[in-house]
Amino acid sequence: MNATEVTFFSTCLVDALAPEVGRAAVRVLDRLGHQVTVASATCCGQPAWNSGFAAEAARVAGATLRALEKGEGPVCLPSGSCTTMIRVYWPAMFRIVGDAERADRAERLGTRVREFSELAAQSPPLSGCLKGQVAYHHSCHMTHELGIAEEPVALLDGLQGCQRVPWSGDLCCGFGGTFAVKQPEISVAMADAKIDSLLASGAELLVGCDQSCLLQLEGRMRRRGVRLPVRHLATVLDEAAQRGPR
């Protein structure tokens, strides 16, 4: 894929809780030769949509739709969950609330929307160094809704010194947005199962592409007294590129 103009939507969760992930993603895209414009957008509407409030979700999503459809190139998000909401669920959501015009616009926008690792993997390889044993978490929306599984792994494997460890990274972390609030006991049990297998893998670093999943696992590990670094892929690639190949 040739370098092009990219509209970057950092998502509300990254903006509020992990702004360094958004900054890292922009730096990585810049290194890959893209011209990045950060969109003045807030939320994709997923929290309200997952809770059954379609009209409220559509109002929030409508403002974000206007912000994202201004450009012509790819729209990049550092979140498989939010990418899925826009690319897969927006057209259905707008039609459910009786807004066919926005549903059509959402379908057109969806053809341009890319998850961060999906877009980065289409560019020339990004060199860098990441020494150590790394476990990768395959988040549910990315894997099952978008079919994105090999791209983030390939980006990690392209870093000098990175050794990925076998791990049940395709199992759900238990977050699931409002699921973690409505079913906390099940959510914690699912997180603990992943963490137990993670500790048995010998990993020295946990990497993922959805900050919500990483917050879930990092928070549960902290409560269990486990000190294992947790990083978004964008942050890992950015730091690896700064170190450069060795």
Coordinates of N, CA and C in Angstrom, one line a residue:
M1 N 0.8 -1.2 0.0 CA 0.0 0.0 0.0 C 0.9 1.2 0.0
N2 N 0.6 2.2 -0.9 CA 1.3 3.4 -0.9 C 0.9 4.3 0.2
A3 N 1.9 5.2 0.7 CA 1.6 6.1 1.7 C 0.5 7.1 1.2
T4 N -0.4 7.5 2.1 CA -1.5 8.3 1.7 C -1.9 9.2 2.9
E5 N -3.0 10.0 2.7 CA -3.5 10.8 3.8 C -4.4 9.9 4.6
V6 N -4.2 10.0 5.9 CA -5.0 9.1 6.9 C -5.7 10.0 7.9
T7 N -6.9 9.7 8.1 CA -7.7 10.4 9.2 C -7.6 9.5 10.4
F8 N -7.1 10.0 11.5 CA -6.9 9.2 12.7 C -8.0 9.5 13.8
F9 N -8.7 8.5 14.3 CA -9.7 8.6 15.3 C -9.2 7.8 16.5
S10 N -8.8 8.5 17.6 CA -8.1 7.9 18.7 C -9.1 7.1 19.6
T11 N -10.4 7.4 19.5 CA -11.4 6.8 20.3 C -11.5 7.4 21.7
C12 N -12.7 7.4 22.3 CA -12.8 8.0 23.6 C -12.1 7.4 24.7
L13 N -12.0 6.0 24.7 CA -11.2 5.3 25.8 C -9.8 5.7 25.7
V14 N -9.2 5.7 24.5 CA -7.8 6.0 24.4 C -7.6 7.5 24.8
D15 N -8.4 8.4 24.4 CA -8.3 9.8 24.7 C -8.3 10.0 26.2
A16 N -9.2 9.3 26.9 CA -9.5 9.5 28.3 C -8.5 8.8 29.2
L17 N -8.1 7.5 28.9 CA -7.3 6.7 29.8 C -5.9 6.3 29.3
A18 N -5.7 6.4 28.0 CA -4.4 6.1 27.5 C -4.0 6.9 26.3
P19 N -3.9 8.3 26.5 CA -3.6 9.2 25.3 C -2.2 8.9 24.7
E20 N -1.3 8.3 25.5 CA 0.0 7.9 24.9 C -0.1 6.9 23.8
V21 N -1.2 6.1 23.8 CA -1.4 5.1 22.7 C -1.7 5.9 21.4
G22 N -2.6 6.9 21.5 CA -2.9 7.6 20.3 C -1.7 8.3 19.7
R23 N -0.9 8.9 20.6 CA 0.2 9.7 20.1 C 1.2 8.7 19.5
A24 N 1.4 7.5 20.1 CA 2.3 6.5 19.5 C 1.8 6.0 18.2
A25 N 0.5 5.8 18.0 CA 0.0 5.3 16.8 C 0.2 6.4 15.6
V26 N 0.0 7.6 16.0 CA 0.3 8.7 15.0 C 1.7 8.7 14.6
R27 N 2.6 8.6 15.5 CA 4.1 8.6 15.2 C 4.4 7.4 14.3
V28 N 3.9 6.2 14.6 CA 4.1 5.1 13.7 C 3.6 5.3 12.3
L29 N 2.4 5.8 12.2 CA 1.9 6.0 10.9 C 2.7 7.1 10.1
D30 N 3.2 8.1 10.9 CA 4.1 9.1 10.2 C 5.3 8.4 9.7
R31 N 5.9 7.5 10.5 CA 7.2 6.8 10.1 C 6.9 6.0 8.8
L32 N 5.7 5.5 8.7 CA 5.4 4.7 7.5 C 5.1 5.5 6.3
G33 N 5.2 6.9 6.5 CA 5.0 7.7 5.4 C 3.7 8.3 5.1
H34 N 2.7 8.1 6.0 CA 1.4 8.6 5.9 C 1.3 10.0 6.4
Q35 N 0.4 10.8 5.8 CA 0.1 12.1 6.3 C -1.1 12.0 7.2
V36 N -1.0 12.2 8.5 CA -2.0 12.0 9.4 C -2.7 13.2 9.9
T37 N -4.0 13.2 9.8 CA -4.9 14.2 10.4 C -5.7 13.6 11.5
V38 N -5.6 14.2 12.7 CA -6.4 13.7 13.8 C -7.8 14.3 13.8
A39 N -8.8 13.4 13.8 CA -10.2 13.8 13.6 C -10.7 14.4 14.9
S40 N -11.6 15.4 14.8 CA -12.2 16.0 16.0 C -13.5 15.2 16.2
A41 N -13.3 14.0 16.8 CA -14.4 13.1 17.1 C -14.3 12.6 18.5
T42 N -15.4 12.2 19.1 CA -15.3 11.7 20.4 C -15.6 10.2 20.6
C43 N -16.8 9.7 20.3 CA -17.1 8.3 20.6 C -17.9 7.7 19.4
C44 N -17.7 6.4 19.2 CA -18.4 5.7 18.2 C -19.8 5.3 18.6
G45 N -20.2 5.5 19.9 CA -21.5 5.1 20.3 C -21.7 3.7 20.8
Q46 N -20.6 3.0 20.9 CA -20.7 1.6 21.3 C -21.2 1.3 22.7
P47 N -20.8 2.1 23.7 CA -21.3 1.8 25.0 C -22.9 1.9 25.1
A48 N -23.5 2.9 24.5 CA -24.9 3.0 24.5 C -25.5 1.9 23.6
W49 N -24.9 1.6 22.5 CA -25.4 0.5 21.6 C -25.4 -0.8 22.3
N50 N -24.3 -1.2 23.0 CA -24.2 -2.4 23.7 C -25.2 -2.5 24.8
S51 N -25.7 -1.4 25.3 CA -26.6 -1.4 26.4 C -28.1 -1.3 26.0
G52 N -28.3 -1.3 24.6 CA -29.6 -1.4 24.1 C -30.2 0.0 23.8
F53 N -29.4 1.1 23.9 CA -29.9 2.4 23.6 C -29.6 2.9 22.2
A54 N -30.3 2.4 21.3 CA -29.9 2.6 19.9 C -30.0 4.1 19.5
A55 N -31.1 4.7 19.9 CA -31.3 6.1 19.6 C -30.2 7.0 20.1
E56 N -29.8 6.8 21.4 CA -28.7 7.5 22.0 C -27.4 7.3 21.3
A57 N -27.2 6.0 21.0 CA -25.9 5.6 20.3 C -25.9 6.3 18.9
A58 N -27.0 6.4 18.2 CA -27.0 7.0 16.9 C -26.7 8.5 17.0
R59 N -27.2 9.2 18.1 CA -26.9 10.6 18.2 C -25.4 10.8 18.4
V60 N -24.8 10.0 19.2 CA -23.4 10.2 19.4 C -22.6 9.8 18.1
A61 N -23.0 8.7 17.5 CA -22.3 8.3 16.3 C -22.5 9.3 15.1
G62 N -23.6 9.9 15.1 CA -23.9 10.9 14.0 C -22.8 12.0 14.0
A63 N -22.5 12.5 15.1 CA -21.4 13.5 15.2 C -20.1 13.0 14.7
T64 N -19.8 11.8 15.1 CA -18.5 11.2 14.7 C -18.5 10.9 13.3
L65 N -19.6 10.4 12.7 CA -19.7 10.2 11.3 C -19.4 11.4 10.5
R66 N -19.9 12.6 10.9 CA -19.7 13.8 10.2 C -18.2 14.2 10.2
A67 N -17.5 13.9 11.4 CA -16.1 14.2 11.5 C -15.2 13.3 10.7
L68 N -15.6 12.0 10.6 CA -14.7 11.1 9.9 C -14.9 11.0 8.4
E69 N -16.0 11.5 7.9 CA -16.3 11.3 6.4 C -15.7 12.5 5.7
K70 N -15.1 13.5 6.3 CA -14.6 14.7 5.7 C -13.4 14.3 4.7
G71 N -12.6 13.4 5.1 CA -11.4 13.0 4.2 C -11.8 12.1 3.1
E72 N -10.8 11.6 2.4 CA -11.0 10.7 1.3 C -10.2 9.4 1.5
G73 N -9.1 9.4 2.3 CA -8.2 8.3 2.5 C -8.7 7.4 3.6
P74 N -7.9 6.5 4.1 CA -8.3 5.6 5.2 C -8.5 6.3 6.5
V75 N -9.5 5.8 7.2 CA -9.7 6.2 8.6 C -9.2 5.2 9.5
C76 N -8.3 5.5 10.4 CA -7.5 4.6 11.2 C -7.9 4.7 12.7
L77 N -8.2 3.6 13.3 CA -8.5 3.5 14.8 C -7.6 2.6 15.5
P78 N -7.1 2.9 16.7 CA -6.2 2.0 17.4 C -7.1 1.1 18.3
S79 N -8.1 0.5 17.7 CA -9.1 -0.3 18.5 C -9.9 -1.2 17.6
G80 N -9.8 -2.5 17.8 CA -10.6 -3.4 17.0 C -12.1 -3.3 17.3
S81 N -12.3 -3.0 18.6 CA -13.7 -2.9 19.1 C -14.4 -1.7 18.4
C82 N -13.8 -0.6 18.4 CA -14.4 0.6 17.8 C -14.5 0.5 16.3
T83 N -13.4 -0.1 15.7 CA -13.4 -0.3 14.3 C -14.6 -1.2 13.9
T84 N -14.9 -2.2 14.6 CA -16.0 -3.1 14.4 C -17.3 -2.3 14.5
M85 N -17.5 -1.5 15.5 CA -18.7 -0.7 15.7 C -19.0 0.1 14.4
I86 N -18.0 0.8 13.9 CA -18.2 1.6 12.8 C -18.4 0.8 11.5
R87 N -17.5 -0.1 11.3 CA -17.5 -0.8 10.0 C -18.6 -1.8 9.9
V88 N -19.0 -2.5 11.0 CA -20.0 -3.5 11.0 C -21.4 -3.1 11.4
Y89 N -21.4 -2.3 12.5 CA -22.7 -2.1 13.2 C -23.3 -0.7 12.9
W90 N -22.6 0.2 12.5 CA -23.2 1.5 12.2 C -24.3 1.5 11.2
P91 N -24.2 0.9 10.1 CA -25.3 0.9 9.1 C -26.5 0.3 9.7
A92 N -26.4 -0.8 10.4 CA -27.6 -1.5 11.0 C -28.2 -0.6 12.1
M93 N -27.3 0.1 12.9 CA -27.8 1.0 14.0 C -28.6 2.1 13.4
F94 N -28.1 2.8 12.4 CA -28.8 3.9 11.8 C -30.1 3.5 11.2
R95 N -30.2 2.3 10.6 CA -31.4 1.8 10.0 C -32.4 1.5 11.1
I96 N -32.0 0.9 12.2 CA -32.9 0.6 13.3 C -33.6 1.8 13.8
V97 N -32.9 3.0 13.8 CA -33.5 4.2 14.3 C -34.2 5.0 13.2
G98 N -34.3 4.4 12.0 CA -35.0 5.0 10.9 C -34.3 6.1 10.1
D99 N -32.9 6.0 10.2 CA -32.1 7.0 9.5 C -31.4 6.4 8.3
A100 N -32.1 6.2 7.2 CA -31.5 5.5 6.1 C -30.4 6.3 5.4
E101 N -30.5 7.7 5.5 CA -29.5 8.5 4.8 C -28.2 8.3 5.5
R102 N -28.2 8.3 6.9 CA -26.9 8.1 7.6 C -26.5 6.7 7.5
A103 N -27.4 5.7 7.4 CA -27.0 4.3 7.2 C -26.2 4.2 5.9
D104 N -26.6 4.8 4.8 CA -25.9 4.8 3.6 C -24.5 5.5 3.7
R105 N -24.5 6.6 4.4 CA -23.2 7.3 4.6 C -22.3 6.4 5.4
A106 N -22.8 5.7 6.4 CA -22.0 4.8 7.2 C -21.4 3.7 6.4
E107 N -22.2 3.1 5.5 CA -21.7 2.1 4.7 C -20.5 2.5 3.8
R108 N -20.7 3.7 3.2 CA -19.6 4.3 2.4 C -18.3 4.5 3.3
L109 N -18.5 5.1 4.5 CA -17.4 5.3 5.3 C -16.7 4.0 5.7
G110 N -17.5 3.0 6.0 CA -17.0 1.7 6.4 C -16.0 1.1 5.5
T111 N -16.1 1.4 4.2 CA -15.1 0.9 3.2 C -13.7 1.5 3.4
R112 N -13.7 2.6 4.1 CA -12.4 3.3 4.4 C -11.8 3.1 5.7
V113 N -12.6 2.5 6.6 CA -12.1 2.3 8.0 C -11.2 1.2 8.2
R114 N -10.1 1.4 8.9 CA -9.1 0.4 9.1 C -8.6 0.4 10.6
E115 N -8.5 -0.8 11.1 CA -7.9 -0.9 12.5 C -6.4 -0.6 12.3
F116 N -5.7 -0.1 13.4 CA -4.3 0.3 13.3 C -3.4 -0.7 12.7
S117 N -3.4 -1.9 13.3 CA -2.4 -3.0 12.8 C -2.8 -3.4 11.4
E118 N -4.0 -3.3 11.0 CA -4.4 -3.7 9.6 C -3.8 -2.7 8.6
L119 N -3.9 -1.4 9.0 CA -3.3 -0.4 8.1 C -1.8 -0.4 8.1
A120 N -1.2 -0.6 9.3 CA 0.3 -0.6 9.4 C 0.9 -1.8 8.7
A121 N 0.2 -2.9 8.7 CA 0.7 -4.1 8.0 C 0.7 -4.0 6.5
Q122 N -0.1 -3.1 6.0 CA -0.2 -2.9 4.5 C 0.9 -2.0 4.0
S123 N 1.7 -1.4 4.9 CA 2.8 -0.6 4.5 C 4.1 -1.3 4.5
P124 N 5.2 -0.8 4.0 CA 6.5 -1.4 4.1 C 6.8 -1.7 5.6
P125 N 7.6 -2.8 5.9 CA 7.9 -3.2 7.2 C 8.5 -2.1 8.0
L126 N 8.1 -2.0 9.3 CA 8.7 -1.0 10.2 C 9.8 -1.7 11.0
S127 N 11.0 -1.2 10.9 CA 12.1 -1.8 11.6 C 12.2 -1.3 13.0
G128 N 12.7 -2.2 13.9 CA 12.9 -1.8 15.3 C 13.4 -3.0 16.1
C129 N 13.6 -2.7 17.4 CA 14.1 -3.8 18.2 C 13.2 -3.9 19.5
L130 N 12.8 -5.1 19.8 CA 12.1 -5.5 21.0 C 12.6 -6.8 21.5
K131 N 13.4 -6.7 22.5 CA 14.1 -7.9 23.0 C 13.2 -8.5 24.1
G132 N 12.9 -9.8 24.0 CA 12.2 -10.5 25.1 C 11.1 -11.4 24.7
Q133 N 10.5 -12.1 25.6 CA 9.4 -13.0 25.4 C 8.1 -12.3 25.4
V134 N 7.3 -12.3 24.3 CA 6.1 -11.5 24.2 C 4.9 -12.4 24.0
A135 N 3.8 -12.1 24.7 CA 2.5 -12.8 24.5 C 1.6 -11.8 23.8
Y136 N 0.9 -12.2 22.8 CA -0.1 -11.3 22.1 C -1.5 -11.8 22.4
H137 N -2.3 -10.8 22.8 CA -3.8 -11.0 23.0 C -4.6 -10.7 21.8
H138 N -5.3 -11.8 21.2 CA -6.2 -11.6 20.1 C -7.5 -11.2 20.6
S139 N -7.9 -9.9 20.5 CA -9.2 -9.5 21.0 C -10.3 -10.0 20.2
C140 N -11.5 -10.1 20.8 CA -12.6 -10.8 20.2 C -13.1 -10.1 18.9
H141 N -13.4 -8.8 19.0 CA -13.9 -8.1 17.8 C -13.0 -8.2 16.6
M142 N -11.7 -7.9 16.9 CA -10.7 -8.0 15.8 C -10.7 -9.3 15.1
T143 N -10.7 -10.4 16.0 CA -10.5 -11.7 15.4 C -11.8 -12.2 14.7
H144 N -12.9 -12.1 15.4 CA -14.1 -12.7 14.9 C -15.0 -11.9 14.0
E145 N -15.0 -10.5 14.3 CA -15.8 -9.7 13.4 C -15.1 -9.1 12.2
L146 N -13.8 -8.8 12.4 CA -13.0 -8.2 11.4 C -12.1 -9.2 10.7
G147 N -11.8 -10.3 11.3 CA -10.9 -11.3 10.7 C -9.5 -10.9 10.7
I148 N -9.1 -10.0 11.7 CA -7.7 -9.5 11.8 C -7.0 -10.3 12.8
A149 N -6.1 -11.2 12.5 CA -5.4 -12.0 13.4 C -3.9 -12.0 13.1
E150 N -3.5 -12.1 11.8 CA -2.2 -12.3 11.4 C -1.4 -11.0 11.3
E151 N -2.1 -9.9 11.1 CA -1.4 -8.6 10.9 C -0.7 -8.1 12.1
P152 N -1.3 -8.1 13.3 CA -0.5 -7.6 14.4 C 0.6 -8.5 14.8
V153 N 0.4 -9.8 14.6 CA 1.5 -10.8 14.9 C 2.6 -10.6 13.9
A154 N 2.3 -10.4 12.7 CA 3.4 -10.1 11.7 C 4.2 -8.9 12.0
L155 N 3.5 -7.9 12.5 CA 4.2 -6.6 12.9 C 5.2 -6.9 14.1
L156 N 4.7 -7.7 15.0 CA 5.6 -8.1 16.2 C 6.8 -8.9 15.7
D157 N 6.5 -9.9 14.8 CA 7.6 -10.8 14.4 C 8.6 -10.0 13.5
G158 N 8.2 -8.9 13.0 CA 9.2 -8.1 12.2 C 10.2 -7.3 13.1
L159 N 10.0 -7.3 14.4 CA 10.9 -6.6 15.3 C 12.0 -7.5 15.7
Q160 N 13.2 -6.9 15.6 CA 14.4 -7.7 15.9 C 14.4 -8.1 17.4
G161 N 14.7 -9.3 17.7 CA 14.7 -9.8 19.1 C 13.4 -10.2 19.7
C162 N 12.3 -10.0 19.1 CA 11.0 -10.3 19.6 C 10.8 -11.8 19.5
Q163 N 10.5 -12.4 20.6 CA 10.2 -13.9 20.7 C 8.8 -14.1 21.2
R164 N 7.8 -14.4 20.3 CA 6.5 -14.6 20.8 C 6.4 -16.0 21.4
V165 N 5.6 -16.1 22.5 CA 5.5 -17.3 23.3 C 4.1 -17.9 23.0
P166 N 4.0 -19.2 23.0 CA 2.7 -19.9 22.8 C 1.8 -19.5 24.0
W167 N 0.6 -19.1 23.7 CA -0.4 -18.7 24.7 C -1.8 -18.7 24.2
S168 N -2.7 -19.0 25.1 CA -4.1 -19.0 24.7 C -4.6 -17.6 24.5
G169 N -4.0 -16.9 23.6 CA -4.3 -15.5 23.4 C -5.6 -15.2 22.7
D170 N -6.2 -16.3 22.1 CA -7.5 -16.1 21.4 C -8.7 -16.2 22.3
L171 N -8.5 -16.5 23.6 CA -9.7 -16.5 24.5 C -10.0 -15.1 25.0
C172 N -11.3 -14.9 25.2 CA -11.8 -13.6 25.7 C -11.2 -13.2 27.0
C173 N -11.0 -12.0 27.2 CA -10.4 -11.5 28.4 C -11.5 -11.3 29.5
G174 N -12.7 -11.3 29.1 CA -13.8 -11.1 30.1 C -14.3 -9.7 30.2
F175 N -13.7 -8.7 29.4 CA -14.2 -7.3 29.5 C -15.6 -7.1 28.9
G176 N -15.6 -7.2 27.6 CA -16.9 -7.1 26.9 C -17.7 -5.9 27.1
G177 N -17.0 -4.8 27.4 CA -17.7 -3.5 27.6 C -18.6 -3.6 28.9
T178 N -19.9 -3.5 28.7 CA -20.8 -3.5 29.8 C -20.9 -4.9 30.5
F179 N -20.5 -5.9 29.8 CA -20.5 -7.3 30.3 C -19.7 -7.3 31.7
A180 N -18.6 -6.6 31.7 CA -17.8 -6.7 32.9 C -18.5 -6.0 34.1
V181 N -19.4 -5.1 33.8 CA -20.1 -4.4 34.9 C -21.4 -5.2 35.3
K182 N -22.0 -5.8 34.3 CA -23.2 -6.6 34.6 C -23.0 -8.0 35.1
Q183 N -21.8 -8.6 34.7 CA -21.5 -9.9 35.1 C -20.1 -9.9 35.7
P184 N -19.8 -9.2 36.8 CA -18.5 -9.1 37.3 C -17.8 -10.4 37.7
E185 N -18.6 -11.3 38.3 CA -18.0 -12.6 38.7 C -17.5 -13.4 37.5
I186 N -18.3 -13.5 36.5 CA -17.9 -14.2 35.3 C -16.7 -13.5 34.6
S187 N -16.8 -12.2 34.6 CA -15.7 -11.4 33.9 C -14.4 -11.6 34.6
V188 N -14.4 -11.6 35.9 CA -13.1 -11.8 36.7 C -12.6 -13.2 36.5
A189 N -13.5 -14.2 36.5 CA -13.1 -15.6 36.3 C -12.4 -15.8 34.9
M190 N -13.0 -15.1 33.9 CA -12.4 -15.2 32.5 C -11.1 -14.5 32.5
A191 N -10.9 -13.4 33.1 CA -9.6 -12.7 33.2 C -8.6 -13.6 33.9
D192 N -9.0 -14.2 35.0 CA -8.1 -15.0 35.8 C -7.6 -16.2 35.0
A193 N -8.5 -16.8 34.2 CA -8.1 -17.9 33.4 C -7.0 -17.5 32.4
K194 N -7.2 -16.4 31.8 CA -6.2 -15.9 30.8 C -4.9 -15.6 31.5
I195 N -5.0 -14.9 32.7 CA -3.7 -14.5 33.4 C -3.0 -15.8 33.9
D196 N -3.7 -16.8 34.3 CA -3.0 -18.0 34.8 C -2.2 -18.6 33.6
S197 N -2.8 -18.7 32.5 CA -2.1 -19.3 31.3 C -1.0 -18.3 30.8
L198 N -1.2 -17.0 31.0 CA -0.1 -16.1 30.6 C 1.1 -16.2 31.5
L199 N 0.9 -16.4 32.8 CA 2.0 -16.6 33.7 C 2.8 -17.9 33.4
A200 N 2.0 -18.9 33.0 CA 2.6 -20.2 32.7 C 3.4 -20.2 31.4
S201 N 3.1 -19.2 30.6 CA 3.8 -19.1 29.2 C 5.2 -18.6 29.3
G202 N 5.6 -17.9 30.4 CA 6.9 -17.4 30.5 C 7.1 -16.0 29.8
A203 N 5.9 -15.4 29.5 CA 6.0 -14.1 28.8 C 6.5 -13.0 29.7
E204 N 7.3 -12.1 29.1 CA 7.8 -10.9 29.9 C 7.1 -9.7 29.5
L205 N 6.2 -9.7 28.5 CA 5.4 -8.6 28.1 C 4.1 -9.0 27.4
L206 N 3.0 -8.3 27.8 CA 1.7 -8.6 27.1 C 1.4 -7.5 26.2
V207 N 1.1 -7.8 24.9 CA 0.8 -6.8 23.9 C -0.6 -7.1 23.3
G208 N -1.4 -6.1 23.0 CA -2.7 -6.2 22.4 C -3.0 -5.0 21.6
C209 N -4.1 -5.0 20.9 CA -4.5 -3.9 20.0 C -5.8 -3.2 20.5
D210 N -6.4 -3.7 21.6 CA -7.6 -3.1 22.2 C -7.3 -2.7 23.6
Q211 N -7.3 -1.3 23.8 CA -6.9 -0.8 25.1 C -7.9 -1.3 26.2
S212 N -9.1 -1.5 25.8 CA -10.1 -2.0 26.8 C -9.7 -3.4 27.3
C213 N -9.3 -4.3 26.5 CA -8.9 -5.6 26.9 C -7.6 -5.5 27.8
L214 N -6.7 -4.6 27.4 CA -5.5 -4.5 28.1 C -5.7 -3.9 29.5
L215 N -6.7 -2.9 29.6 CA -7.0 -2.4 30.9 C -7.7 -3.5 31.8
Q216 N -8.5 -4.3 31.2 CA -9.1 -5.4 32.0 C -8.0 -6.4 32.5
L217 N -7.1 -6.8 31.7 CA -6.1 -7.7 32.1 C -5.1 -7.1 33.1
E218 N -4.7 -5.9 32.8 CA -3.7 -5.2 33.6 C -4.3 -4.9 35.0
G219 N -5.6 -4.5 35.0 CA -6.2 -4.2 36.3 C -6.4 -5.4 37.2
R220 N -6.7 -6.5 36.5 CA -6.9 -7.8 37.3 C -5.5 -8.3 37.8
M221 N -4.5 -8.2 37.0 CA -3.1 -8.6 37.4 C -2.7 -7.7 38.6
R222 N -3.0 -6.4 38.5 CA -2.6 -5.5 39.6 C -3.2 -6.0 40.9
R223 N -4.5 -6.3 40.8 CA -5.2 -6.8 42.0 C -4.7 -8.1 42.6
R224 N -4.1 -8.9 41.7 CA -3.5 -10.2 42.1 C -2.0 -10.0 42.5
G225 N -1.5 -8.8 42.4 CA -0.1 -8.6 42.7 C 0.9 -9.0 41.6
V226 N 0.4 -9.2 40.4 CA 1.3 -9.6 39.3 C 1.8 -8.4 38.6
R227 N 3.1 -8.3 38.5 CA 3.8 -7.2 37.8 C 4.3 -7.7 36.5
L228 N 3.5 -7.5 35.5 CA 3.9 -7.9 34.1 C 3.5 -6.7 33.2
P229 N 4.5 -6.1 32.5 CA 4.2 -5.0 31.6 C 3.1 -5.3 30.6
V230 N 2.2 -4.3 30.4 CA 1.1 -4.5 29.4 C 1.2 -3.3 28.5
R231 N 1.3 -3.5 27.1 CA 1.4 -2.4 26.2 C 0.5 -2.6 25.0
H232 N 0.0 -1.5 24.5 CA -0.7 -1.5 23.2 C 0.3 -1.7 22.1
L233 N -0.1 -2.4 21.0 CA 0.9 -2.6 19.9 C 1.4 -1.3 19.3
A234 N 0.6 -0.3 19.3 CA 1.1 1.0 18.8 C 2.3 1.5 19.6
T235 N 2.2 1.4 20.9 CA 3.2 1.9 21.8 C 4.5 1.0 21.6
V236 N 4.3 -0.3 21.5 CA 5.4 -1.2 21.3 C 6.2 -0.9 20.0
L237 N 5.4 -0.7 18.9 CA 6.1 -0.4 17.6 C 6.8 1.0 17.7
D238 N 6.2 1.9 18.3 CA 6.8 3.2 18.4 C 8.1 3.2 19.2
E239 N 8.1 2.5 20.4 CA 9.3 2.4 21.2 C 10.4 1.6 20.5
A240 N 9.9 0.5 19.8 CA 10.9 -0.3 19.1 C 11.6 0.4 18.0
A241 N 10.8 1.3 17.3 CA 11.4 2.1 16.2 C 12.4 3.1 16.7
Q242 N 12.1 3.7 17.9 CA 13.0 4.6 18.5 C 14.3 4.0 18.9
R243 N 14.2 2.8 19.3 CA 15.5 2.0 19.6 C 16.2 1.7 18.4
G244 N 15.5 1.3 17.3 CA 16.1 1.0 16.1 C 16.6 -0.5 16.1
P245 N 16.9 -1.0 14.9 CA 17.5 -2.4 14.8 C 18.9 -2.4 15.4
R246 N 19.2 -3.6 16.0 CA 20.5 -3.7 16.6 C 21.2 -5.0 16.0

